[in-house]
Each structure stands twice: as C-alpha cells, then as structure tokens.
CSV table of C-alpha atoms in Angstrom, one decimal:
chain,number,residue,atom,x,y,z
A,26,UNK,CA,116.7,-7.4,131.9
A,27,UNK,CA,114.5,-5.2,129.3
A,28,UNK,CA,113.9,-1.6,131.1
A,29,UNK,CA,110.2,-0.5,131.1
A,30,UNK,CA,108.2,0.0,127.6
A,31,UNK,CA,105.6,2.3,127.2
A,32,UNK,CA,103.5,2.2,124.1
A,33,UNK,CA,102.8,4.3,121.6
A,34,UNK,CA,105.6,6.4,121.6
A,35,UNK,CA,103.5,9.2,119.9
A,36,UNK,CA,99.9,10.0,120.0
A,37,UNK,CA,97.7,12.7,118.5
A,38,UNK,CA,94.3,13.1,119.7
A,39,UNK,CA,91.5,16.0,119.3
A,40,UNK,CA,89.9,17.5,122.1
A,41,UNK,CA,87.2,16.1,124.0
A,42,UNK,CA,88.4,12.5,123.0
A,43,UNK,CA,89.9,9.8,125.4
A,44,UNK,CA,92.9,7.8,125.6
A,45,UNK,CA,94.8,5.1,127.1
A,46,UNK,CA,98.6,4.3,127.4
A,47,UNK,CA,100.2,1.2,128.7
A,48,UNK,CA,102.9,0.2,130.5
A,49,UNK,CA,105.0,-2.8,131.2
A,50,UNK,CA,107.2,-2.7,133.8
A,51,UNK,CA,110.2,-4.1,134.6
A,52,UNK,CA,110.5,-8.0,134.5
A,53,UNK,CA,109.7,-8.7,138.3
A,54,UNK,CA,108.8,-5.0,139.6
A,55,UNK,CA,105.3,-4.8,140.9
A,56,UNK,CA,105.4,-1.6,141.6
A,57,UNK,CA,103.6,1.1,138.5
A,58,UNK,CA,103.7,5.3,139.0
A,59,UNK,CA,103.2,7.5,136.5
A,60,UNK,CA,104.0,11.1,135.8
A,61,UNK,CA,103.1,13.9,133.5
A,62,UNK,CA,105.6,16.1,132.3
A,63,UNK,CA,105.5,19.4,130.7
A,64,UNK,CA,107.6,22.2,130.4
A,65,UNK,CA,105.8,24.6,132.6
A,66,UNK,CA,105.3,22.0,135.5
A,67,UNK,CA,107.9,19.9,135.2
A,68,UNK,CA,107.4,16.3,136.3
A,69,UNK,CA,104.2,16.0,138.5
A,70,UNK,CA,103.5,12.5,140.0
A,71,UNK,CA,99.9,11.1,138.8
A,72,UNK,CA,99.6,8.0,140.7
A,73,UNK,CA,101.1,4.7,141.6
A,74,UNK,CA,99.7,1.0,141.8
A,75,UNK,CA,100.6,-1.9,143.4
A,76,UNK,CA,99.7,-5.9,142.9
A,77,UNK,CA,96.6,-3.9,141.2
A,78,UNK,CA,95.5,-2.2,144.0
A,79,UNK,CA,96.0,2.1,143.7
A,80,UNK,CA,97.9,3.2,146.3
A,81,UNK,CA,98.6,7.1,145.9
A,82,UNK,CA,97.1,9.5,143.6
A,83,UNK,CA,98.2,13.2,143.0
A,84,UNK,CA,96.3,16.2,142.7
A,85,UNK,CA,94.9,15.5,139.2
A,86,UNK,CA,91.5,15.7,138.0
A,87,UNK,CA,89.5,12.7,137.9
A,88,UNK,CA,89.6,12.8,134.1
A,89,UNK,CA,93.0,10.9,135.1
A,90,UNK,CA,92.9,7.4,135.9
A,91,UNK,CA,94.9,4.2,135.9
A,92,UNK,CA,94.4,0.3,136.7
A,93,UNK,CA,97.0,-2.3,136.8
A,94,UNK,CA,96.8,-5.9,136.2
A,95,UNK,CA,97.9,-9.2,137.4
A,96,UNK,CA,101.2,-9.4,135.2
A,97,UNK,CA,101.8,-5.9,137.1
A,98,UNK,CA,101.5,-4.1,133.1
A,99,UNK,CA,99.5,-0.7,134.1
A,100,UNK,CA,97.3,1.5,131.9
A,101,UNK,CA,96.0,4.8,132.3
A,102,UNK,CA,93.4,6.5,130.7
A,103,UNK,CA,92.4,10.1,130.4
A,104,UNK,CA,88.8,11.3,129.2
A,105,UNK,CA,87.7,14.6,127.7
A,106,UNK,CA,91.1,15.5,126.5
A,107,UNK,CA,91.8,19.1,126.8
A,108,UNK,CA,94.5,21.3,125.2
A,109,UNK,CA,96.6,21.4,128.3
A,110,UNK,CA,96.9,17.5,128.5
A,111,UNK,CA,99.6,17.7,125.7
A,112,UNK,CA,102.4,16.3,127.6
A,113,UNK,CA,104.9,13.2,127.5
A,114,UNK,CA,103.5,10.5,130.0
A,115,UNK,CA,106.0,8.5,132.1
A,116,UNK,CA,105.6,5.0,133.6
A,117,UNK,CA,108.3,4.2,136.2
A,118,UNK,CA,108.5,0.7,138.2
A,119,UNK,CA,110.3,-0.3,141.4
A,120,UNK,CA,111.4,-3.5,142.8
A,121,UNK,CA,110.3,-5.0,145.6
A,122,UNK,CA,112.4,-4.7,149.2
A,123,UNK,CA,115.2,-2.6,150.4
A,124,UNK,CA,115.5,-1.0,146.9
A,125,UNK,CA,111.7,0.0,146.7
A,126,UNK,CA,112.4,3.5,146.5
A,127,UNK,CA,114.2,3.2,143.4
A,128,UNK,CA,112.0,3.7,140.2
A,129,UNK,CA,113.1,3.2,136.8
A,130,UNK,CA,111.6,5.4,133.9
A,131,UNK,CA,110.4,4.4,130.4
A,132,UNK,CA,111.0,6.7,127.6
A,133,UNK,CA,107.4,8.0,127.5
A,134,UNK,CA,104.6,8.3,125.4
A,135,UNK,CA,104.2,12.3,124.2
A,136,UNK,CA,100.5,13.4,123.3
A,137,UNK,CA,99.1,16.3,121.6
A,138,UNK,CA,95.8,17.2,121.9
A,139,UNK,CA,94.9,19.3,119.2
B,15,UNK,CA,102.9,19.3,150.8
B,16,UNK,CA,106.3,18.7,149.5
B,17,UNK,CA,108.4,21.1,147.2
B,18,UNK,CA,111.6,20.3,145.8
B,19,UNK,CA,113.8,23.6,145.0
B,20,UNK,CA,116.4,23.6,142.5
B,21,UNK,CA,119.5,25.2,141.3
B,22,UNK,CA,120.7,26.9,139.0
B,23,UNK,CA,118.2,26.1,135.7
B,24,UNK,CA,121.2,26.1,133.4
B,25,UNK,CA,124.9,25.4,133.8
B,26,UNK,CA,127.6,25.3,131.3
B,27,UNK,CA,131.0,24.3,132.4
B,28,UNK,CA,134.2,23.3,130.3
B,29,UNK,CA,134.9,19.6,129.3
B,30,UNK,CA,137.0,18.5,132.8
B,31,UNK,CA,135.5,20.7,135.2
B,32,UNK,CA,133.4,20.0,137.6
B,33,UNK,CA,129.7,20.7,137.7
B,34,UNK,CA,127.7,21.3,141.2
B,35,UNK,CA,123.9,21.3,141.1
B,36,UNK,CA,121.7,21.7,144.5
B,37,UNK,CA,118.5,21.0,145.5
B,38,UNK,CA,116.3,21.8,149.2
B,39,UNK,CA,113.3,20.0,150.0
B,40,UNK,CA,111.2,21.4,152.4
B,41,UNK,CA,109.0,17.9,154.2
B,42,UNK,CA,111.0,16.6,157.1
B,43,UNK,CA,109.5,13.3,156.3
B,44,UNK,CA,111.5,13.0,153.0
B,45,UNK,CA,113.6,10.2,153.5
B,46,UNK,CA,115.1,9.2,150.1
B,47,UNK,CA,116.9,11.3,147.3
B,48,UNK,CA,117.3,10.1,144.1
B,49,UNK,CA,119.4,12.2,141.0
B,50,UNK,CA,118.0,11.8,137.5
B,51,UNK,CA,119.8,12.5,134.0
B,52,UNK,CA,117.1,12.9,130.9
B,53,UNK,CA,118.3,13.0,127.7
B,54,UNK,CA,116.5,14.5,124.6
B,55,UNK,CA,113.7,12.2,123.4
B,56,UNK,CA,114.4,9.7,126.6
B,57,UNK,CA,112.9,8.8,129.8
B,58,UNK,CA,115.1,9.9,133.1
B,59,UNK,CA,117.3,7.4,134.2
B,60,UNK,CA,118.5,7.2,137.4
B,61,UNK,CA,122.4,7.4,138.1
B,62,UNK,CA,122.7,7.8,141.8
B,63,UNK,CA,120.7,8.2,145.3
B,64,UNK,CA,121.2,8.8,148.5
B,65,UNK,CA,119.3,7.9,152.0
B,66,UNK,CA,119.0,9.7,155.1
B,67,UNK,CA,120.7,7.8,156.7
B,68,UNK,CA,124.0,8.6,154.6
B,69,UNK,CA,125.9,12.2,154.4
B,70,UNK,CA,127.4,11.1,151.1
B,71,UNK,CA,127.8,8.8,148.6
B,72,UNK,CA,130.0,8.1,145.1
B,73,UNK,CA,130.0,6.4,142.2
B,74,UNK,CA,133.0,7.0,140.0
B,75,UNK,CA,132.8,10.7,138.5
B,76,UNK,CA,129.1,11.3,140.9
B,77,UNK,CA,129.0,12.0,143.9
B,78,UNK,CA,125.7,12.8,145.9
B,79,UNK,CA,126.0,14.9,149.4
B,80,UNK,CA,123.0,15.3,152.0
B,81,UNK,CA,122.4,17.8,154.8
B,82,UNK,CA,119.5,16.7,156.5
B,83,UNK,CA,119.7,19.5,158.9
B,84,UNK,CA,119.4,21.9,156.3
B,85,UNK,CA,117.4,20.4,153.8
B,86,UNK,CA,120.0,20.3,151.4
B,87,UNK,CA,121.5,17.7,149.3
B,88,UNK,CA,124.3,18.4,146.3
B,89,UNK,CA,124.8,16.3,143.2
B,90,UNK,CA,128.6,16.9,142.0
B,91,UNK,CA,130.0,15.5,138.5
B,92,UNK,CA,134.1,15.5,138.0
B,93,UNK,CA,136.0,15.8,134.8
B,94,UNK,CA,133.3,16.5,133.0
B,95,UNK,CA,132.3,15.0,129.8
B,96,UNK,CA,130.5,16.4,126.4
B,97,UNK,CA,127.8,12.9,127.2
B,98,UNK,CA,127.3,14.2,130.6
B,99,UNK,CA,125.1,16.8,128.8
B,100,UNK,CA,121.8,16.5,129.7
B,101,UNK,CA,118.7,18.1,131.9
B,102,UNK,CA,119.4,16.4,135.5
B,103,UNK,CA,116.8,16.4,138.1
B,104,UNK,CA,116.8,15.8,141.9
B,105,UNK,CA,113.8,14.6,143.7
B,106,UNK,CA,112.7,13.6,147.0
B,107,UNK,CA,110.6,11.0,148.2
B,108,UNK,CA,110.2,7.7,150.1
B,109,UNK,CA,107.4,9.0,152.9
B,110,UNK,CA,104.4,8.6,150.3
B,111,UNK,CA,103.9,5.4,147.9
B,112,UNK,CA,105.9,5.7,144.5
B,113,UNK,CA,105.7,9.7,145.0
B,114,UNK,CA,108.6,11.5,144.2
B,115,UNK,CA,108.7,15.4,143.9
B,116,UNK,CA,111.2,16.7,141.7
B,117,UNK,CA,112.6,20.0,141.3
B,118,UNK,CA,112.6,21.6,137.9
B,119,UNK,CA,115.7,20.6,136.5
B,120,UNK,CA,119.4,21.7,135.3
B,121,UNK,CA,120.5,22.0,131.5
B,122,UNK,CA,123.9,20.7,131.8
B,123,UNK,CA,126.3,21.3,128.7
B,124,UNK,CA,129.4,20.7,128.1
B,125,UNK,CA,131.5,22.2,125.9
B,126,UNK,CA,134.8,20.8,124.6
C-alpha cells in the first residue's frame, strides 16, 4: 500500500498571507490528524477528522483549521500567517478497528513564513 | 491535560550496545503507547507500541516495557546499528480521538 502523501513538500509564504496543505491518507484509513512541529515545541497535535466530521482539536488558535472530504483526503488551512507558524506540518492516518490507535505519518510539508 | 516526559535528549552508544530510552506520562487515562523513529527530512514512522493491557512487548532488536503503576514505559534497542540513528519519540494516547502527546525526543547515534 502507498503510505500517506502530503503536498507540497516545501512552501514559502509572507506574513499575513494564508495557506492550505493536503493530505491523502492511507488507502482505506478514514481516520486524518495533524501535527505541527517545531523545534521548540516539539510535536503538538492540531486536530483530527473523521468520515469528514472534526472530532478533536488542540489548543491552537482559530487561525488553524482543517476539513476532510469524502475520499477521507484532509486539508488544512492557516490564515494570517505569522512568523512563528514556520514549522513542518504532519498528516497521520489510522485504520479502522482494533488497530485505530495506530497512526501512520507522512513526511510533511515544512513552511517558512517570512 | 496530558504531558509526556522524556529521557535523556541525546544518547550516543557504540555500534552493538544497547540503547535504553524512557518516557512518564502523567494522565491515568492514557491507554496506548506508541514509539516513533524520525529520520532527517522524513515523517516519524512507527516501529513498535504497546497497550495497557501488556507489560512488554518485542520485535526483533525492540523491545517496549510498560509500568502502568508508575507511569513509566521503556523503549530498549539491542546490538545497535549505525541506521538505528535517528531522533525517537514516545507518546501516549488512545483516551482522546487521534491525540497523541509526545515527549520531546532522543538523538540516537551510533557510532561504529
């Protein structure tokens, strides 16, 4: 099975600008979080969707939002980029069942917000 | 609300050795534990986990051990190998939708 792509791999944006990443999970997974990491916070869990519907959310501003669609592919979106938003963006998926625990990473998408 | 401790933040052992790295959690409600390696320029991937319901588990050269008393679970890597280099990360989870705290990580390397 193909592991989880995220797209682009690299973004540069200014300040005050918006952008969106996607997701595609893997084949079968319904299950979308996402992540921010950064070397002074470490991974910190944004929020999670499931058969389109958000489920969780962290303790992120609301600049910070997601949706998911009906293939399960996610997309998240953050407004009025600030400096400290420079970070590499994870997308994990889980299967469904006993095993839905389990979440499998992408290799990320890393903005700088200059 | 959860937090994930970990140690230590760097470890450097000689090729065969073994390598211990542990982690506390502090929310009784935690009921899965999963054990991350990230290497540069990739996404973590997960090698092994553990539930509550298990003291231990293996996998070849990994082993995971959990002390749900004391909020402690171990990852341990034998005969250590130069690719085993890496930043590892615990993390607990399993009481809150596709939440998982991590702790901050362990620079692994491995020197021949």
């Amino acid at each position: 099975k193909a592991g989880v792509t995220q797209t682009p791999r690299y973004l540069i944006k200014t300040r005050g600008q918006q952008v969106t990443l996607s997701c595609s999970p893997i084949s079968g997974h319904r299950s979308v979080s996402w992540y921010q990491q950064t070397p002074g916070q470490g991974l910190q869990f944004l929020f999670e969707y499931f058969s389109e519907t958000q489920r969780n959310k962290g303790n992120f501003p609301g600049r910070f939002s997601g949706r998911q669609f009906s293939n399960s592919r996610s997309e998240m979106n953050v407004s009025t980029l600030e400096l400290g938003d420079s970070a590499l963006y994870l997308c994990a998926s889980s299967p469904s069942g006993a095993s839905a625990y389990e979440q499998y990473f992408g290799p990320g998408t890393r903005l700088t917000v200059t | 609300g959860e937090n994930v401790e970990q140690h230590p933040s760097t470890l450097s052992v000689q090729e065969g050795d073994s390598a211990v790295i542990k982690c506390t959690y502090s929310d009784s409600a935690s009921n899965y534990f999963p054990w991350y390696k990230q290497e540069l320029g990739k996404g973590p991937q997960l090698i092994i986990d553990i539930r509550s319901n298990v003291g231990e588990k293996k996998d070849q050269r990994i082993a995971v051990t959990l002390n749900k008393t004391a909020k402690h679970f171990s990852l341990h890597i034998t005969e250590t190998q130069p690719e085993d280099s890496a930043v590892y990360f615990c993390a607990a989870g399993g009481d809150s939708w596709g939440k998982l705290q991590f702790g901050a990580g362990t620079q692994v390397v491995v020197t021949p």
